[in-house]
mmCIF file with all atom_site columns, C-alpha atoms and ligand atoms in Angstrom:
data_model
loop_
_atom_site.group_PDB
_atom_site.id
_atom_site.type_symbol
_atom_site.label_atom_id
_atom_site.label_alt_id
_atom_site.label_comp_id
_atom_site.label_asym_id
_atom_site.label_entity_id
_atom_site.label_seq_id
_atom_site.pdbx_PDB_ins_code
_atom_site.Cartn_x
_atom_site.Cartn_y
_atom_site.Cartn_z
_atom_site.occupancy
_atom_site.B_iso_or_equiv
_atom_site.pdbx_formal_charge
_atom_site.auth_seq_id
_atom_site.auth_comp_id
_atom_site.auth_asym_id
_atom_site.auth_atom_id
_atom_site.pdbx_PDB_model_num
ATOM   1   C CA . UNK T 1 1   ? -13.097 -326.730 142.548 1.00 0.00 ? 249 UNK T CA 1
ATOM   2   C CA . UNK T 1 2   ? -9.746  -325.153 142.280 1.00 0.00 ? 250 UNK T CA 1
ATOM   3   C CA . UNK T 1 3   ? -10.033 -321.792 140.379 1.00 0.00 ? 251 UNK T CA 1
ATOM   4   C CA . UNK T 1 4   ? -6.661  -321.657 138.573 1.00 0.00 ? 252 UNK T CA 1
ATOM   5   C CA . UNK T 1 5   ? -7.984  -325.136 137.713 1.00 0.00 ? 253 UNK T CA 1
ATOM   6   C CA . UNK T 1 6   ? -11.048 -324.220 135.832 1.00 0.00 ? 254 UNK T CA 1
ATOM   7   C CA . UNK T 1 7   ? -9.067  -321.563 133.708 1.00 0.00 ? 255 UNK T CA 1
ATOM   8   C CA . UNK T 1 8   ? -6.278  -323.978 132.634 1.00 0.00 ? 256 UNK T CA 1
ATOM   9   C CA . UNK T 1 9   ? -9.023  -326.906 131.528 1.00 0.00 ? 257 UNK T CA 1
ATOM   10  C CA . UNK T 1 10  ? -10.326 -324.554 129.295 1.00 0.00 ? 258 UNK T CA 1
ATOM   11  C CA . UNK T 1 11  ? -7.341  -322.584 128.318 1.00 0.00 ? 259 UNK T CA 1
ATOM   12  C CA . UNK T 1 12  ? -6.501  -325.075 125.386 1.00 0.00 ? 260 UNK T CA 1
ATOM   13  C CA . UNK T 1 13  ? -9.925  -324.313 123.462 1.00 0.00 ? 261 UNK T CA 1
ATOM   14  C CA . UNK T 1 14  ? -8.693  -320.334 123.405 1.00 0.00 ? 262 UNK T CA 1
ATOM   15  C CA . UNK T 1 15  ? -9.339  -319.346 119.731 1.00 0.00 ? 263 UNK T CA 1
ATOM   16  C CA . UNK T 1 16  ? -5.748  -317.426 119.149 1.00 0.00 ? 264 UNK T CA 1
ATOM   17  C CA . UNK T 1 17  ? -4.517  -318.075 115.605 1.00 0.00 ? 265 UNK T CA 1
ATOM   18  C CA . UNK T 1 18  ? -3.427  -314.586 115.400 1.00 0.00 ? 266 UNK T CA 1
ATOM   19  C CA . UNK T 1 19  ? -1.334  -313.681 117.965 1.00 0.00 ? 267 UNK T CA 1
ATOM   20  C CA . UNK T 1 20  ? -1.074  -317.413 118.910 1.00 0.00 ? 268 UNK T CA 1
ATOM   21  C CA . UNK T 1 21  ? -1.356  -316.334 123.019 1.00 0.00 ? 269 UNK T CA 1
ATOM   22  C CA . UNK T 1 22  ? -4.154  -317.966 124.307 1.00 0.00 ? 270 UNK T CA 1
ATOM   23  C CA . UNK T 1 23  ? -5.703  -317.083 127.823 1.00 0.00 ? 271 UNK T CA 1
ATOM   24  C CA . UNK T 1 24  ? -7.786  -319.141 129.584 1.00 0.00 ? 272 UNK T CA 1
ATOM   25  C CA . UNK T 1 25  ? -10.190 -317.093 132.415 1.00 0.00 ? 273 UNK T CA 1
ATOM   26  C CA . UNK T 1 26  ? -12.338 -318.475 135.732 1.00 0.00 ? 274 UNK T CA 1
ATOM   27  C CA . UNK T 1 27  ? -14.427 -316.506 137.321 1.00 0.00 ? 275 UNK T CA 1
ATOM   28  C CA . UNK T 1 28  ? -16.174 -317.577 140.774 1.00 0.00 ? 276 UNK T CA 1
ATOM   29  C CA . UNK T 1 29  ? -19.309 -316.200 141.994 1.00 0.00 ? 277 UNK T CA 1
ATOM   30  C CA . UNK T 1 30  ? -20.866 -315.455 145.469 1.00 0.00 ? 278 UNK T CA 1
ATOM   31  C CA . UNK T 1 31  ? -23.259 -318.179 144.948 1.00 0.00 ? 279 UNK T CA 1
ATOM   32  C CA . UNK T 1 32  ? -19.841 -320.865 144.441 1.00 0.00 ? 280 UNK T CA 1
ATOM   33  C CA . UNK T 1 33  ? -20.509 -321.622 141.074 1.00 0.00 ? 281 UNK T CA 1
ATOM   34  C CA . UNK T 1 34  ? -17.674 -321.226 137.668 1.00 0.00 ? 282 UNK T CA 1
ATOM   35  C CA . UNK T 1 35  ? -17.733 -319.326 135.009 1.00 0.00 ? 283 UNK T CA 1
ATOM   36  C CA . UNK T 1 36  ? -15.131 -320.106 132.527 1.00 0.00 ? 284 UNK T CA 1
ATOM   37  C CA . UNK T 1 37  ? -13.928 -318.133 129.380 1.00 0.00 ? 285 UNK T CA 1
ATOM   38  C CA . UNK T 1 38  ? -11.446 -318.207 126.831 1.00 0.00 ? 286 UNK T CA 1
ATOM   39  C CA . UNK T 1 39  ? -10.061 -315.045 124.264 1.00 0.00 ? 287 UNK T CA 1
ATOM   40  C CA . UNK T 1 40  ? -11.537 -315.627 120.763 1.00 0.00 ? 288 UNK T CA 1
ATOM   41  C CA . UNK T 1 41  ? -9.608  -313.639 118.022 1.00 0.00 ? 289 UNK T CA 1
ATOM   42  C CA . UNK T 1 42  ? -11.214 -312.385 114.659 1.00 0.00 ? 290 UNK T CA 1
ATOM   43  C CA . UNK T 1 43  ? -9.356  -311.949 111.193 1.00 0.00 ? 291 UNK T CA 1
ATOM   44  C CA . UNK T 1 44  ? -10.654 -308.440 112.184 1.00 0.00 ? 292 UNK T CA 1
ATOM   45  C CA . UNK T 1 45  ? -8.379  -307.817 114.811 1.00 0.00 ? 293 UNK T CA 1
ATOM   46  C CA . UNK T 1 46  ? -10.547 -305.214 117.182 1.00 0.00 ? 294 UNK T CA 1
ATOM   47  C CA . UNK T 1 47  ? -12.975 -307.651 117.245 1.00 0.00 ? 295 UNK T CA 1
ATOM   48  C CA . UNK T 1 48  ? -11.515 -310.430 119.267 1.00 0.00 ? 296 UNK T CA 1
ATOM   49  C CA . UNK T 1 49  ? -12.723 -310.731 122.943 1.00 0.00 ? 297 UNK T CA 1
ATOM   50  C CA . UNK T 1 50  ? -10.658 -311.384 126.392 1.00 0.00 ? 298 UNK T CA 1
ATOM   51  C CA . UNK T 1 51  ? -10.696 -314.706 128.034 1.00 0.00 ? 299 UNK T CA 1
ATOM   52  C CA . UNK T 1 52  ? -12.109 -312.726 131.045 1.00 0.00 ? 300 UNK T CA 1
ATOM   53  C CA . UNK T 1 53  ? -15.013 -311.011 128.863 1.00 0.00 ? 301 UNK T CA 1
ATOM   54  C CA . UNK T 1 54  ? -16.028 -314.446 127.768 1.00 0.00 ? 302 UNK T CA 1
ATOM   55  C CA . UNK T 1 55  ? -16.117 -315.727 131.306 1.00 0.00 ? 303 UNK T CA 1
ATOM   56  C CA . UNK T 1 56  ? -18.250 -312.582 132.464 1.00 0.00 ? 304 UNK T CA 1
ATOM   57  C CA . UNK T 1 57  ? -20.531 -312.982 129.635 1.00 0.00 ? 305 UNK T CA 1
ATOM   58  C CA . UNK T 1 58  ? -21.471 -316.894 130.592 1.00 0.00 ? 306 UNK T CA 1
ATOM   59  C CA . UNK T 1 59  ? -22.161 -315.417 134.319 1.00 0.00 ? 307 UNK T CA 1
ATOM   60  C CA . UNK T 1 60  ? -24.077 -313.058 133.062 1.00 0.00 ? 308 UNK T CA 1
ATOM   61  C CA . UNK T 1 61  ? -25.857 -315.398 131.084 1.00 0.00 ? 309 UNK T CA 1
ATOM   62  C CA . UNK T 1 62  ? -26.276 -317.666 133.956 1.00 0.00 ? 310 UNK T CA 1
ATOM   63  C CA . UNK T 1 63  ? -27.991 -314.856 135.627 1.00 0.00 ? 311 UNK T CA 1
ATOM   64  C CA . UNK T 1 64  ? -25.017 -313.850 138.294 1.00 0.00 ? 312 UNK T CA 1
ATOM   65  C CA . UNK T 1 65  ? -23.463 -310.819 138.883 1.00 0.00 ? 313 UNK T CA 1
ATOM   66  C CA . UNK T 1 66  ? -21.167 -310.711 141.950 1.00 0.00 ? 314 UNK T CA 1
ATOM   67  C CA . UNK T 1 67  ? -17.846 -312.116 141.554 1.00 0.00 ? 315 UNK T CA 1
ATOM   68  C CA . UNK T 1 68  ? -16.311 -313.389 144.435 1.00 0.00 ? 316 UNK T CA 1
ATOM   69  C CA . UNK T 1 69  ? -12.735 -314.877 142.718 1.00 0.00 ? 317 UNK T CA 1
ATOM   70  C CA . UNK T 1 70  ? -10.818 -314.570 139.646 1.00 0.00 ? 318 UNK T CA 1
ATOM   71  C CA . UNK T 1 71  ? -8.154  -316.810 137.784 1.00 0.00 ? 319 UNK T CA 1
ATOM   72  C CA . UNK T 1 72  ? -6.227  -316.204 134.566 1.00 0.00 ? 320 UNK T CA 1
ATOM   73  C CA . UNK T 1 73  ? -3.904  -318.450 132.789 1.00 0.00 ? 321 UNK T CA 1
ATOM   74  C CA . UNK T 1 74  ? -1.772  -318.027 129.712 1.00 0.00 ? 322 UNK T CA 1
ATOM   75  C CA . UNK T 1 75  ? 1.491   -320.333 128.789 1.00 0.00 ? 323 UNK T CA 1
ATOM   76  C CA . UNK T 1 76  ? 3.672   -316.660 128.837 1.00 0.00 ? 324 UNK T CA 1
ATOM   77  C CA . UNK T 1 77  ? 7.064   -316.298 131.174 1.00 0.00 ? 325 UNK T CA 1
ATOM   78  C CA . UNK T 1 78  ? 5.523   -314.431 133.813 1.00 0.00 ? 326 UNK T CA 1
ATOM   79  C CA . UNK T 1 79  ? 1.483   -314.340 135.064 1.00 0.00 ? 327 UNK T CA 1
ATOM   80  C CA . UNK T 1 80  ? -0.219  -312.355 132.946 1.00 0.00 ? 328 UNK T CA 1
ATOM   81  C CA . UNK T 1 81  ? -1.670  -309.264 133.446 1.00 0.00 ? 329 UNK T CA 1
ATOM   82  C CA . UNK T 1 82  ? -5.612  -308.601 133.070 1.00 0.00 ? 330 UNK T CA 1
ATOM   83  C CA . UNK T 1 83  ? -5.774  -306.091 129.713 1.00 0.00 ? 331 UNK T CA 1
ATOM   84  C CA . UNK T 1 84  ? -7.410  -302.310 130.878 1.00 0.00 ? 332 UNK T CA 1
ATOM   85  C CA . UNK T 1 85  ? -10.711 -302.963 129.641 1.00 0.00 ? 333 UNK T CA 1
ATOM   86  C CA . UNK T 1 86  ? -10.834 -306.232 131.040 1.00 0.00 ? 334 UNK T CA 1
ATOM   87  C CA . UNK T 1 87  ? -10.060 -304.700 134.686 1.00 0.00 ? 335 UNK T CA 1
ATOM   88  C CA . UNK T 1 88  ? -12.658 -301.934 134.234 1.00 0.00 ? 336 UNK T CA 1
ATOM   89  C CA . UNK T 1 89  ? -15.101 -304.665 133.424 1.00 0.00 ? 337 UNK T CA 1
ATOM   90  C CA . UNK T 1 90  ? -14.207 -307.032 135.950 1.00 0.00 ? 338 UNK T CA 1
ATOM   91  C CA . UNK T 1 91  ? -14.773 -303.813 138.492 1.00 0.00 ? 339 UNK T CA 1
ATOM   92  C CA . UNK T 1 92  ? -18.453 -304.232 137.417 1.00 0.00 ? 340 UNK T CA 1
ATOM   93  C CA . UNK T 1 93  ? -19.159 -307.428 138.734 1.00 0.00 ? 341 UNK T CA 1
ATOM   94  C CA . UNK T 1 94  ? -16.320 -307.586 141.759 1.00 0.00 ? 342 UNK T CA 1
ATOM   95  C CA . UNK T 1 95  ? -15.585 -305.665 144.922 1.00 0.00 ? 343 UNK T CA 1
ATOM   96  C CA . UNK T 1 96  ? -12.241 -303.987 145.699 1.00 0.00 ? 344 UNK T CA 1
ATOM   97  C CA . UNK T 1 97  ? -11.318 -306.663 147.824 1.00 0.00 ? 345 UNK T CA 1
ATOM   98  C CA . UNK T 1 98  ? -11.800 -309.298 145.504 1.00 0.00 ? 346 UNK T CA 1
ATOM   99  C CA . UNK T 1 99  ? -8.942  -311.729 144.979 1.00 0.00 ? 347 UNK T CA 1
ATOM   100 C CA . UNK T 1 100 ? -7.282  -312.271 140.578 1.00 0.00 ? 348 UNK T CA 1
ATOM   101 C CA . UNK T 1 101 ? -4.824  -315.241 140.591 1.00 0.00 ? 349 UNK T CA 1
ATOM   102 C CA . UNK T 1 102 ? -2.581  -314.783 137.097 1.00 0.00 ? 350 UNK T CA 1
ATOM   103 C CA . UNK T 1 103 ? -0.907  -318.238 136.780 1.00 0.00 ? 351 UNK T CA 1
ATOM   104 C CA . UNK T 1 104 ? 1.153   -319.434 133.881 1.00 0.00 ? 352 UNK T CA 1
ATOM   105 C CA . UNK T 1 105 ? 0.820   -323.004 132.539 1.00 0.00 ? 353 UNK T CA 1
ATOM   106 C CA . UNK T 1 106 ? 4.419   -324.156 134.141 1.00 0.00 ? 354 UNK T CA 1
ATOM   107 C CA . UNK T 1 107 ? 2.613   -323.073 137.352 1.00 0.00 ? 355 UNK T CA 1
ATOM   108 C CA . UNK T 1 108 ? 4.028   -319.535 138.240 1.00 0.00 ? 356 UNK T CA 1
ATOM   109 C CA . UNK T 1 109 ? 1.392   -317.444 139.975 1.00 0.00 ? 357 UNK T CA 1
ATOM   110 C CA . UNK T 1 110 ? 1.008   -313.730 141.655 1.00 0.00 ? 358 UNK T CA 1
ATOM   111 C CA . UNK T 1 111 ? -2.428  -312.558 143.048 1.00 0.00 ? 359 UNK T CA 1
ATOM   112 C CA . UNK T 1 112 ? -3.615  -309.135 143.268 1.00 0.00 ? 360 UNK T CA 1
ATOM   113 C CA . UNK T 1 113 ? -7.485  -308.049 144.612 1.00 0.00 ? 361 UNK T CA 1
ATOM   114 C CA . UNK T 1 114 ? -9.277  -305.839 142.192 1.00 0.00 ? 362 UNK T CA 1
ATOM   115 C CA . UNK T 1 115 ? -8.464  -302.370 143.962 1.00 0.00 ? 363 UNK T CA 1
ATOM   116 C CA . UNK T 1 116 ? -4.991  -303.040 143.402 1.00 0.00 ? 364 UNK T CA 1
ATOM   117 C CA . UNK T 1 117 ? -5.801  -303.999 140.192 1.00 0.00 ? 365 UNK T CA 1
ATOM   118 C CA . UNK T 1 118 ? -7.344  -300.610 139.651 1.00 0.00 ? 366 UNK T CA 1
ATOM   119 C CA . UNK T 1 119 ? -7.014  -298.316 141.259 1.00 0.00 ? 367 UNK T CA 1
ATOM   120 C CA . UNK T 1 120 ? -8.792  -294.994 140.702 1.00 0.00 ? 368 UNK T CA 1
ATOM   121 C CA . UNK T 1 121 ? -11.656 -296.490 139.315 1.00 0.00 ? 369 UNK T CA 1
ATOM   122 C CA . UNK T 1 122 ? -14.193 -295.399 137.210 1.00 0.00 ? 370 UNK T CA 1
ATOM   123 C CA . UNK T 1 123 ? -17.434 -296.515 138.946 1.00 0.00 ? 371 UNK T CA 1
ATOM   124 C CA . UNK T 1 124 ? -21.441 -294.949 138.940 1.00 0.00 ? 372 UNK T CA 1
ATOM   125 C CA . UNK T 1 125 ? -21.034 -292.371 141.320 1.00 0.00 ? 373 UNK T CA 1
ATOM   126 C CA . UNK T 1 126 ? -18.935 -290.281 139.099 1.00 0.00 ? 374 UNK T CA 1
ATOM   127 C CA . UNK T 1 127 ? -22.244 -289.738 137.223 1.00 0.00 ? 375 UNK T CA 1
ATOM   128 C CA . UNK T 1 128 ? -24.352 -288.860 140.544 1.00 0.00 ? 376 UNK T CA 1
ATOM   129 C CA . UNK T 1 129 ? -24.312 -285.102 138.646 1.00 0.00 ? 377 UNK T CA 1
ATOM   130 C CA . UNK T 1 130 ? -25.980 -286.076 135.467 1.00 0.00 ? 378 UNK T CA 1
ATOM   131 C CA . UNK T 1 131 ? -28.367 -288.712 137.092 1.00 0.00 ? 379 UNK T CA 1
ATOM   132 C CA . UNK T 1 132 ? -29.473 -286.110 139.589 1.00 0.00 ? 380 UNK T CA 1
ATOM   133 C CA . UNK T 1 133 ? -30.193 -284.230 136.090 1.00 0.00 ? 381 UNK T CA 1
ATOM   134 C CA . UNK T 1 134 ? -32.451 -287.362 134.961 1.00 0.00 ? 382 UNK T CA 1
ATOM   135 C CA . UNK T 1 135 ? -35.887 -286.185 134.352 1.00 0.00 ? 383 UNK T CA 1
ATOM   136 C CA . UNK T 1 136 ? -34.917 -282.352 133.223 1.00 0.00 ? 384 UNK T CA 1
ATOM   137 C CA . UNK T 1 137 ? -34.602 -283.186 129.719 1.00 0.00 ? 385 UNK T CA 1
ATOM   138 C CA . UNK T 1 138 ? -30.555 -283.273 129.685 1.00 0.00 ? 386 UNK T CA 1
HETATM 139 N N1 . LIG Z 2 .   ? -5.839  -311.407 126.272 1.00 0.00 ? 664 LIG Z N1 1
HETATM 140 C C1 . LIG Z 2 .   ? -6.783  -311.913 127.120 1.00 0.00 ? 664 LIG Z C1 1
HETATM 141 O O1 . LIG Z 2 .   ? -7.621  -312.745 126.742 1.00 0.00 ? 664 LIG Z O1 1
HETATM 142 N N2 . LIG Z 2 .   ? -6.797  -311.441 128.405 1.00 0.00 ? 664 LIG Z N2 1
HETATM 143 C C2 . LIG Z 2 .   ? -5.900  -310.552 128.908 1.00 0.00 ? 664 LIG Z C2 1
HETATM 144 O O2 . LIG Z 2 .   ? -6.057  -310.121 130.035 1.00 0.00 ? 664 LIG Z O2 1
HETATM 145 C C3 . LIG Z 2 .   ? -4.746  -310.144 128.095 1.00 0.00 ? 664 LIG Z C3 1
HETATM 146 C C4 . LIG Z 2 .   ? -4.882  -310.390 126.632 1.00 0.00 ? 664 LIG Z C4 1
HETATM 147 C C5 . LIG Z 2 .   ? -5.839  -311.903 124.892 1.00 0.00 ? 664 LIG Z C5 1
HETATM 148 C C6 . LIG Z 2 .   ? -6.338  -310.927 123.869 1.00 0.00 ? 664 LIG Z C6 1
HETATM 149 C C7 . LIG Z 2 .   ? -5.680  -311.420 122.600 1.00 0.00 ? 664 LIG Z C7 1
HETATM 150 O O3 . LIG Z 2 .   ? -6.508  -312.451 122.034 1.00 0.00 ? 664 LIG Z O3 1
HETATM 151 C C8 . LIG Z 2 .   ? -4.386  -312.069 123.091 1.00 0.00 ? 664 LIG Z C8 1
HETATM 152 O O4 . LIG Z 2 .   ? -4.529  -312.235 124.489 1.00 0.00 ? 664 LIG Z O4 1
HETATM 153 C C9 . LIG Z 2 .   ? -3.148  -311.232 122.802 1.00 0.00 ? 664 LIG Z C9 1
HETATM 154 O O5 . LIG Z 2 .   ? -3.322  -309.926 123.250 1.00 0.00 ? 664 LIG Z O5 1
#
């Protein structure tokens, strides 16, 4: 199935009345199957999610954790960016050398992997210090 496929089927069901962008997200895993997500906006505007949250929430519901590919569609002028948080949480799940199409709906499209996507990450072994602490009552 083509990636950039999966995220523009279910682009269109984005919830987005607020800022009226919706974003459509694929995600697939090691194993080959798709996760799809969409962004879903609240009246309370800090608590809408990403398109890319939702689709790493149905993996994880699935019971996967290793993403192999990315895609992310929106109907905007140029591809569109992954949001900060969303990069730092697809670093969970995906290795540096793994591959984010951003595609818009008239079919413009740049790819980046993830350690281009961020670099400098934040990742577990910053906290090697206070793990190696675990057990001494810190
Ligand atoms: N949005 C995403 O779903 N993913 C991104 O990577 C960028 C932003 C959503 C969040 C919000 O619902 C709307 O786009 C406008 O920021």
């Amino acid at each position: 199935m083509d990636l950039m496929q999966a995220a523009r089927d279910v682009w269109g069901n984005a919830y987005a009345p607020y800022s009226r962008f919706k974003v459509g997200a694929a995600i697939r895993t090691r194993s080959g199957k798709v996760y799809v997500g969409v962004n879903v906006e609240n009246v309370a505007y800090p608590e809408g999610t990403c398109a890319e949250a939702g689709a790493i929430a149905a993996m994880c519901a699935a019971g996967e954790t290793e993403i192999a590919e990315v895609a992310v569609i929106a109907d905007s002028p140029e591809p569109v960016p992954c949001c900060g948080g969303c990069r730092q949480k697809l670093v969970e799940f995906g290795g540096p050398e793994v591959v984010v199409t951003m595609g818009t709906i008239d079919g413009k499209s740049r790819q980046m992997t993830l350690a281009e996507i961020l670099p400098g990450r934040f990742d577990a072994s910053h906290m090697d210090k206070a793990w190696d602490k675990a057990g001494e009552g810190v």
